[in-house]
Coordinates of C-alpha atoms and ligand atoms in Angstrom, one line a residue:
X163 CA 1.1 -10.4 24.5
X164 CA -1.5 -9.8 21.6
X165 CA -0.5 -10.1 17.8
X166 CA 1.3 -6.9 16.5
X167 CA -0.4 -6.2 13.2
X168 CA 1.8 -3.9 11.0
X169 CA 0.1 -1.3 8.5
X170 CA 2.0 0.4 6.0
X171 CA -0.1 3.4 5.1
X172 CA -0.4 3.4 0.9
X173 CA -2.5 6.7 0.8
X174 CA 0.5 9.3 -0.5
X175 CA 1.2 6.6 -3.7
X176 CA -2.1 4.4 -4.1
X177 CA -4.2 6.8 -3.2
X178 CA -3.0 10.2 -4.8
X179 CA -2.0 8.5 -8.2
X180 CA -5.1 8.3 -9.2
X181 CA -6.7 11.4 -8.3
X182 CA -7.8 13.7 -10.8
X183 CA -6.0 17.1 -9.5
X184 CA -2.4 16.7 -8.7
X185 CA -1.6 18.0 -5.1
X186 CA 2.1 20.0 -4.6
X187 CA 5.0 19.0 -2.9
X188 CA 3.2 21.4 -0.3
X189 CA 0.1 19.7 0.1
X190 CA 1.7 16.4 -0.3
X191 CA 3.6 16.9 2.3
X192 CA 1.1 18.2 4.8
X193 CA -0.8 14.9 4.0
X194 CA 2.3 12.8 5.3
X195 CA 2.4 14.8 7.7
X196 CA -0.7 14.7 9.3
X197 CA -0.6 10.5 8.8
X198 CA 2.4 10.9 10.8
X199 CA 1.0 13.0 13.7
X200 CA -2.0 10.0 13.6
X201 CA 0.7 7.5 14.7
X202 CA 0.7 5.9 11.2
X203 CA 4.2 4.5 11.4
X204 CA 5.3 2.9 7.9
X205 CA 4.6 5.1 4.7
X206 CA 4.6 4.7 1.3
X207 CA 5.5 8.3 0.4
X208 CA 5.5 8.1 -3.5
X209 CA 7.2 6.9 -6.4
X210 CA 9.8 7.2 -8.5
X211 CA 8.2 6.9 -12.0
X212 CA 7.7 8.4 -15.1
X213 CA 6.4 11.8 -14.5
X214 CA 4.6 11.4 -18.1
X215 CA 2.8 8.4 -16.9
X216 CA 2.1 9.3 -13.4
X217 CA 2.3 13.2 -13.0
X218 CA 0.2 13.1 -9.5
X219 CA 3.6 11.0 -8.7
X220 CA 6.8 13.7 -10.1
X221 CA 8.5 15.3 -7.4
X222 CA 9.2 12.3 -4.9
X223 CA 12.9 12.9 -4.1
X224 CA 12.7 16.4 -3.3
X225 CA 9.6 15.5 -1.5
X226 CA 11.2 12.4 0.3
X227 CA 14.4 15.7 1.2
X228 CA 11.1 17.0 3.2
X229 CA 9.9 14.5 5.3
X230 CA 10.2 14.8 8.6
X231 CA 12.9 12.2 9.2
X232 CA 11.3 10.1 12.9
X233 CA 13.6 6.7 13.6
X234 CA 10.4 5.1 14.7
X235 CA 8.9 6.2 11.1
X236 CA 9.6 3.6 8.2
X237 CA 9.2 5.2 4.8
X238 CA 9.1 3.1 1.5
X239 CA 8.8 4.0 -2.4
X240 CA 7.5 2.6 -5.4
X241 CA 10.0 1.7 -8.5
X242 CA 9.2 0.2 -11.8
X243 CA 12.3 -0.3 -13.2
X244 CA 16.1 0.8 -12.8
X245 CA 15.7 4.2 -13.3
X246 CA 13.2 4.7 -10.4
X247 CA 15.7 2.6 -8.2
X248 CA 18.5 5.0 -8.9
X249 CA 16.3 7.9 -8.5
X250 CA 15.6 5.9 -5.3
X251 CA 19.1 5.8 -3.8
X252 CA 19.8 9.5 -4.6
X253 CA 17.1 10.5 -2.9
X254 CA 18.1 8.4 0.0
X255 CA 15.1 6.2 0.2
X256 CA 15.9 3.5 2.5
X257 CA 12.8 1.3 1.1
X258 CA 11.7 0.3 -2.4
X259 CA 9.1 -1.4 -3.2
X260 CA 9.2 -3.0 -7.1
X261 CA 5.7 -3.7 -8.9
X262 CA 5.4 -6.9 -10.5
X263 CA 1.7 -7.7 -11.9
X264 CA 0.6 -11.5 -12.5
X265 CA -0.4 -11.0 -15.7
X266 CA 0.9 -10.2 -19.0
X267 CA -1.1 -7.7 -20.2
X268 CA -1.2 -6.0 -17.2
X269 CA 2.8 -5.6 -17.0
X270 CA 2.4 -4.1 -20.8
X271 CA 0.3 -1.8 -19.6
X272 CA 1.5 -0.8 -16.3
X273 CA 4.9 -0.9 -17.1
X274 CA 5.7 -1.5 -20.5
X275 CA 7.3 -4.8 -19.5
X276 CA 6.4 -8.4 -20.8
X277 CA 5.9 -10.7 -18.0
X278 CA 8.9 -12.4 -18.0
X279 CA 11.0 -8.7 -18.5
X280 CA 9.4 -7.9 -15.5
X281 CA 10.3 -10.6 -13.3
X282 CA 13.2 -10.2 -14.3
X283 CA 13.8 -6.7 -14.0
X284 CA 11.9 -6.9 -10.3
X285 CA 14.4 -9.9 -9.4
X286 CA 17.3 -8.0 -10.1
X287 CA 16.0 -5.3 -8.4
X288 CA 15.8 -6.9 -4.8
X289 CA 19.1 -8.8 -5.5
X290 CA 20.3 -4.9 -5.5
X291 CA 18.5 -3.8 -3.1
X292 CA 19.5 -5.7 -0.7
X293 CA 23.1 -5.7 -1.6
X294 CA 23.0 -1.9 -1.0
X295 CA 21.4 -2.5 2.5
X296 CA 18.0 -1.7 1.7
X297 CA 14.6 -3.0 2.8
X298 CA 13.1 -4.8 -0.5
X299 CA 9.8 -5.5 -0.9
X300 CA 7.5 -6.9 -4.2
X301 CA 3.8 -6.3 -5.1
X302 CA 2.4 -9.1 -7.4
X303 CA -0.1 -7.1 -8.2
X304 CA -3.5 -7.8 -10.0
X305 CA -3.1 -11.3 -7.9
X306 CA -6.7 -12.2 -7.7
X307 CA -8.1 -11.1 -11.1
X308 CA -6.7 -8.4 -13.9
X309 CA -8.7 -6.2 -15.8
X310 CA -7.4 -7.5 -19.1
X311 CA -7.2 -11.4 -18.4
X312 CA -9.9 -12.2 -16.1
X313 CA -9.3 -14.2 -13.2
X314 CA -5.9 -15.0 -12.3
X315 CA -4.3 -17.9 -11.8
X316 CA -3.3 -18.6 -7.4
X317 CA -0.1 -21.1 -9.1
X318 CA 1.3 -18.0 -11.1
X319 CA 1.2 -15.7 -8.3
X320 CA 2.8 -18.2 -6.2
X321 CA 5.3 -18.3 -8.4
X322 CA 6.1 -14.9 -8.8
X323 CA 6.2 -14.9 -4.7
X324 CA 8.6 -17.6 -4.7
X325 CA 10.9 -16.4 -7.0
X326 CA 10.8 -12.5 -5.3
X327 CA 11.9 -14.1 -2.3
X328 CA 14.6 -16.5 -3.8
X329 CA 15.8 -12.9 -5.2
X330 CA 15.9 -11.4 -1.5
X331 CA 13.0 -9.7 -1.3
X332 CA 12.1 -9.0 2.6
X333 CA 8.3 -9.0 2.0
X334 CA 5.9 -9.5 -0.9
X335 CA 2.5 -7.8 -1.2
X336 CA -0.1 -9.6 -2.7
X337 CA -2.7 -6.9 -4.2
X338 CA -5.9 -7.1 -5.2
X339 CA -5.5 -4.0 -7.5
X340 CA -8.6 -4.4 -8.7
X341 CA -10.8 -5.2 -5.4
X342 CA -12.3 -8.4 -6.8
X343 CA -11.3 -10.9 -4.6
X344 CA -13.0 -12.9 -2.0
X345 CA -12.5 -14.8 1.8
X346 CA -12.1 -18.2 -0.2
X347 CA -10.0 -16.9 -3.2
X348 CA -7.7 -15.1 -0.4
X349 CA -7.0 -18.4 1.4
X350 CA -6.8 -20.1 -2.0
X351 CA -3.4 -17.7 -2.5
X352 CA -2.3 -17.7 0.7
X353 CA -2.8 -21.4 2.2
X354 CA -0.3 -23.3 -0.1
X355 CA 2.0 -19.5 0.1
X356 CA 2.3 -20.3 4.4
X357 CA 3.3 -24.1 4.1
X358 CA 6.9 -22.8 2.4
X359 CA 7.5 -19.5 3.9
X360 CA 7.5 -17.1 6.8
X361 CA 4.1 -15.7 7.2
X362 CA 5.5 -12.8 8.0
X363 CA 7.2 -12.5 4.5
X364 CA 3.9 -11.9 2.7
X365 CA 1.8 -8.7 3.3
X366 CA -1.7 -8.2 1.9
X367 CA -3.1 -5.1 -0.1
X368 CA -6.5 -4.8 -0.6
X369 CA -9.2 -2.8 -2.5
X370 CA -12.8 -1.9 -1.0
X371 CA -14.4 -2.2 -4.6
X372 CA -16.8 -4.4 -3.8
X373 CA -17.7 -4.1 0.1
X374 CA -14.9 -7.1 0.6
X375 CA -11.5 -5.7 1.6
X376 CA -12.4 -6.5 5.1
X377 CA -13.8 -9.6 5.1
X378 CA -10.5 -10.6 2.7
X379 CA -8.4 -9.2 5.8
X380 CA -9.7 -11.6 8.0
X381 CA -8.5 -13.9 5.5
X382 CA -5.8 -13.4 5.3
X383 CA -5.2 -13.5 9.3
X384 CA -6.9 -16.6 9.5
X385 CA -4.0 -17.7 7.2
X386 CA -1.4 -16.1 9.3
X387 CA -0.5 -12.6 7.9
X388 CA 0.1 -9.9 10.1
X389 CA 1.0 -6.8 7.5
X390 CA -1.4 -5.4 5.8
X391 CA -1.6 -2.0 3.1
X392 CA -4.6 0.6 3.5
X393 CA -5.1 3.8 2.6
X394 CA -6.6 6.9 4.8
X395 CA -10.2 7.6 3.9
X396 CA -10.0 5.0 1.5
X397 CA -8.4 7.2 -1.0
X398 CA -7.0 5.6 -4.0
X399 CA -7.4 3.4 -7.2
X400 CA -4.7 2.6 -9.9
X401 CA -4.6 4.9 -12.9
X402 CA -3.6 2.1 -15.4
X403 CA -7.1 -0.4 -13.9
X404 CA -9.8 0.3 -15.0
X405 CA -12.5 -0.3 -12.7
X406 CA -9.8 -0.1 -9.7
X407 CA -11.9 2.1 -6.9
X408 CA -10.8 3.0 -3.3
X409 CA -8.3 1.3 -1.3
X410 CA -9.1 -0.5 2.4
X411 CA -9.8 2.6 4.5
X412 CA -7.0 2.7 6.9
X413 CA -9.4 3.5 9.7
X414 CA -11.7 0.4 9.0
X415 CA -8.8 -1.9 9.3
X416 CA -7.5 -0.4 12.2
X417 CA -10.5 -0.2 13.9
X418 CA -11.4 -4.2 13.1
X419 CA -8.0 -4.9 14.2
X420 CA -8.4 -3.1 17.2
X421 CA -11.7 -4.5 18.3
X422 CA -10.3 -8.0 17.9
X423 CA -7.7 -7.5 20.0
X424 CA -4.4 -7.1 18.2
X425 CA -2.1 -4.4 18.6
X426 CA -1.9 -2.1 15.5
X427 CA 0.5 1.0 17.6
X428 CA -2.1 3.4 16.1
X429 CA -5.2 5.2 18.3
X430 CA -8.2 4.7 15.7
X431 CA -10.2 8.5 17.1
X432 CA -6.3 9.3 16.3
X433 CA -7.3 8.9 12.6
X434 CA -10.2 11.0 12.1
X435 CA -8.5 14.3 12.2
X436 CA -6.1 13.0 9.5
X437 CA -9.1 11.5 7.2
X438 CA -10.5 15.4 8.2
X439 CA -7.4 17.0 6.2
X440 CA -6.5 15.0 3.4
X441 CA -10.3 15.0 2.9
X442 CA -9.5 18.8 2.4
X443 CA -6.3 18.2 0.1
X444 CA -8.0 16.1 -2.1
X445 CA -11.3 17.6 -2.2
X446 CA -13.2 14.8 -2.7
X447 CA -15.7 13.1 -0.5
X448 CA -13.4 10.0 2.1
X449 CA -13.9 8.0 4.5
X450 CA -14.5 4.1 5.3
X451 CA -17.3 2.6 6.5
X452 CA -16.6 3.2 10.1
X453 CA -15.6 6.7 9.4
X454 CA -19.2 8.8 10.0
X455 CA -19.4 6.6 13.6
X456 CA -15.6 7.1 14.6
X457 CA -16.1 10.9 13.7
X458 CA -19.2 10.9 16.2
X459 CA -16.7 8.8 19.0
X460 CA -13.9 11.6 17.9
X461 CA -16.1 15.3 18.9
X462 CA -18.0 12.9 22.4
X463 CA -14.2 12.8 23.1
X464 CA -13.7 16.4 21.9
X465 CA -16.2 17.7 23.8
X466 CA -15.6 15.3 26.9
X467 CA -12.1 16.8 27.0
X468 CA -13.8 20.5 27.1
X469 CA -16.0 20.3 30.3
Ligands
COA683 N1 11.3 7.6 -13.3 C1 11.3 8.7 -14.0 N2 11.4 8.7 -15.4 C2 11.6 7.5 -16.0 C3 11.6 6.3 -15.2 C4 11.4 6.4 -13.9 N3 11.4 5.3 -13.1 N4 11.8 5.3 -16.1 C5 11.9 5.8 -17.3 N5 11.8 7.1 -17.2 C6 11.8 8.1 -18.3 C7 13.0 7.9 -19.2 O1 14.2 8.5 -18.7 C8 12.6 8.4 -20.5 O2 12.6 9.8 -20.5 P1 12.9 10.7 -21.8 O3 11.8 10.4 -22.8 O4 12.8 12.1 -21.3 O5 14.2 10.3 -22.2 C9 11.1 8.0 -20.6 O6 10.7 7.9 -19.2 C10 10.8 6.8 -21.3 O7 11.7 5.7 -20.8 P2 11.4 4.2 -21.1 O8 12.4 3.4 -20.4 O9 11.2 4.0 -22.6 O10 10.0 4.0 -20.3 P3 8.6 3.6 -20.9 O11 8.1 4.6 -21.8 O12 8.7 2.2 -21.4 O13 7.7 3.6 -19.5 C11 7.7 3.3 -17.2 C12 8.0 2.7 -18.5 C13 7.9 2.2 -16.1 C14 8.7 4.4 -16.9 C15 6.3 3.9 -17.1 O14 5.4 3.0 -17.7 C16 5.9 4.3 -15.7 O15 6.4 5.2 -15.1 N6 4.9 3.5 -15.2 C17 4.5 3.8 -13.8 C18 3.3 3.0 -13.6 C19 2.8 3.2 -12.2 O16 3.2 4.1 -11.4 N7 1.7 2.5 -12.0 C20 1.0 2.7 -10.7 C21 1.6 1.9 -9.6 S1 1.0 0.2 -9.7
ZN684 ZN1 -3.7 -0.6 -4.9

């Protein structure tokens, strides 16, 4: 049996947050959709913050009352604080995910939180979760360096990991918000992180900044983790990063994953027709590295399909 490899699709929060136009509930709906109809099968569909810090973001409970509701679909949500989990469980969002940075500064600016508020906060927040019945998972986010404090620290965000977990947290996402880390910095996080727990407790969330999101993937494996975050087309950034670019192209990771023999549940030719419409969403130019040679695969097949 080959390794199952699970990809939680970030594109509809990552990736939209940080765009300059904000999309409708129309629109972002359509993009979920179309993710969907690829086979993506674990979404994060938005969060539930402060529609004055995040407007690309307001909206995500009625939008959440839209999706089309698939058993084999798993769809998750961002919260900061309290408020957003509340806003959470009336919507009837069966996943939250809470966003903890690594670094001081970073919490101040992301979330208005010192450090140790936020652990807090984010601790309490799982210790609920599950106690309601709900998936919880934790970013640490800015985990390899932060755009205010430099390089961070692998003993702090092992840390944080640790105590997310004591507090019931299902799986914890180490991000590289920024896209600065490296192969050796990744296994510098994650080696000492698989000696005391479950590999499969710790996904991975990388950004393509500099060329490396890849190359930090295979990691990552190497050390054992089998979840990873991406983002269709590579669309995405953080709004409160400066210097925070495109996320891992879902279609590059998929198609590594594939050619390497796991099992990912998702076609990657399936994937260019939704890189195709979000591209039109959004506007903007997308696409991973793979995506101008997967497009070529995708119209041989078109046009095989035709004769
Ligand atoms: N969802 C919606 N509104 C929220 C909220 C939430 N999760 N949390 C707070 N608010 C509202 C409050 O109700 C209040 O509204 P009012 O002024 O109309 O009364 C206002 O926001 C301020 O509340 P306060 O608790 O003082 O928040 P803050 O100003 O300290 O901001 C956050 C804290 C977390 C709400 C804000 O920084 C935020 O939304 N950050 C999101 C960051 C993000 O998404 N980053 C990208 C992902 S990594
Ligand atoms: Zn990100």
């Amino acid at each position: 049996m080959r390794d199952f490899v699970k990809i939680n699709e970030v594109g509809p929060r990552d990736g939209l947050q940080s765009q300059g136009q904000t999309l409708s509930l129309e629109q972002r709906l359509h993009m979920i959709k179309a993710l969907v109809q690829a086979g993506i099968r674990a979404i994060e569909m938005g969060s539930f913050v402060s529609p004055r810090a995040v407007p690309q973001m307001a909206g995500t409970g009625e939008l959440f009352a839209r999706l089309p509701m698939l058993s084999e679909v798993d769809y998750s949500a961002l919260i900061p604080n309290l408020k957003g989990y509340q806003l959470a469980r009336e919507a009837g969002v069966g996943s939250v995910a809470v966003v903890l940075s690594a670094t001081e500064t970073m919490n101040q600016r992301n979330i208005n939180m010192s450090l140790t508020e936020a652990t807090a906060v984010s601790a309490e927040l799982m210790q609920r979760a599950k106690a309601d019945g709900l998936q919880a998972r934790a970013y640490v986010a800015v985990a390899f360096e932060c755009p205010f404090e430099g390089v961070t620290s692998p003993e702090v965000v092992q840390q944080l990991t640790h105590q997310m977990l004591d507090a019931g947290a299902d799986t914890v996402i180490i991000a590289d918000t920024i896209g600065a880390a490296n192969p050796l910095g990744v296994q510098r996080v994650l080696q000492p992180l698989a000696q005391w727990c479950e590999t499969d407790q710790i996904s991975c969330h990388f950004h393509d900044t500099r060329g490396m999101a890849l190359a930090n993937v295979l990691a990552a494996l190497q050390c054992g983790v089998r979840e990873f975050d991406s983002s269709i087309g590579g669309l995405g950034g953080c709004p409160f990063s400066p210097g925070a670019t495109g996320n891992l192209a879902t279609e590059d990771l998929v198609l590594m994953l594939d050619a390497m023999g796991y099992r990912t549940g998702i076609e990657p030719l399936a994937l260019v027709q939704a890189v195709q419409q979000v591209q039109q969403l959004t506007g903007g130019q997308l696409g991973g590295h793979s995506f101008r040679w997967l497009e070529r695969q995708w119209h041989k097949q078109q046009e095989a399909r035709n004769v």
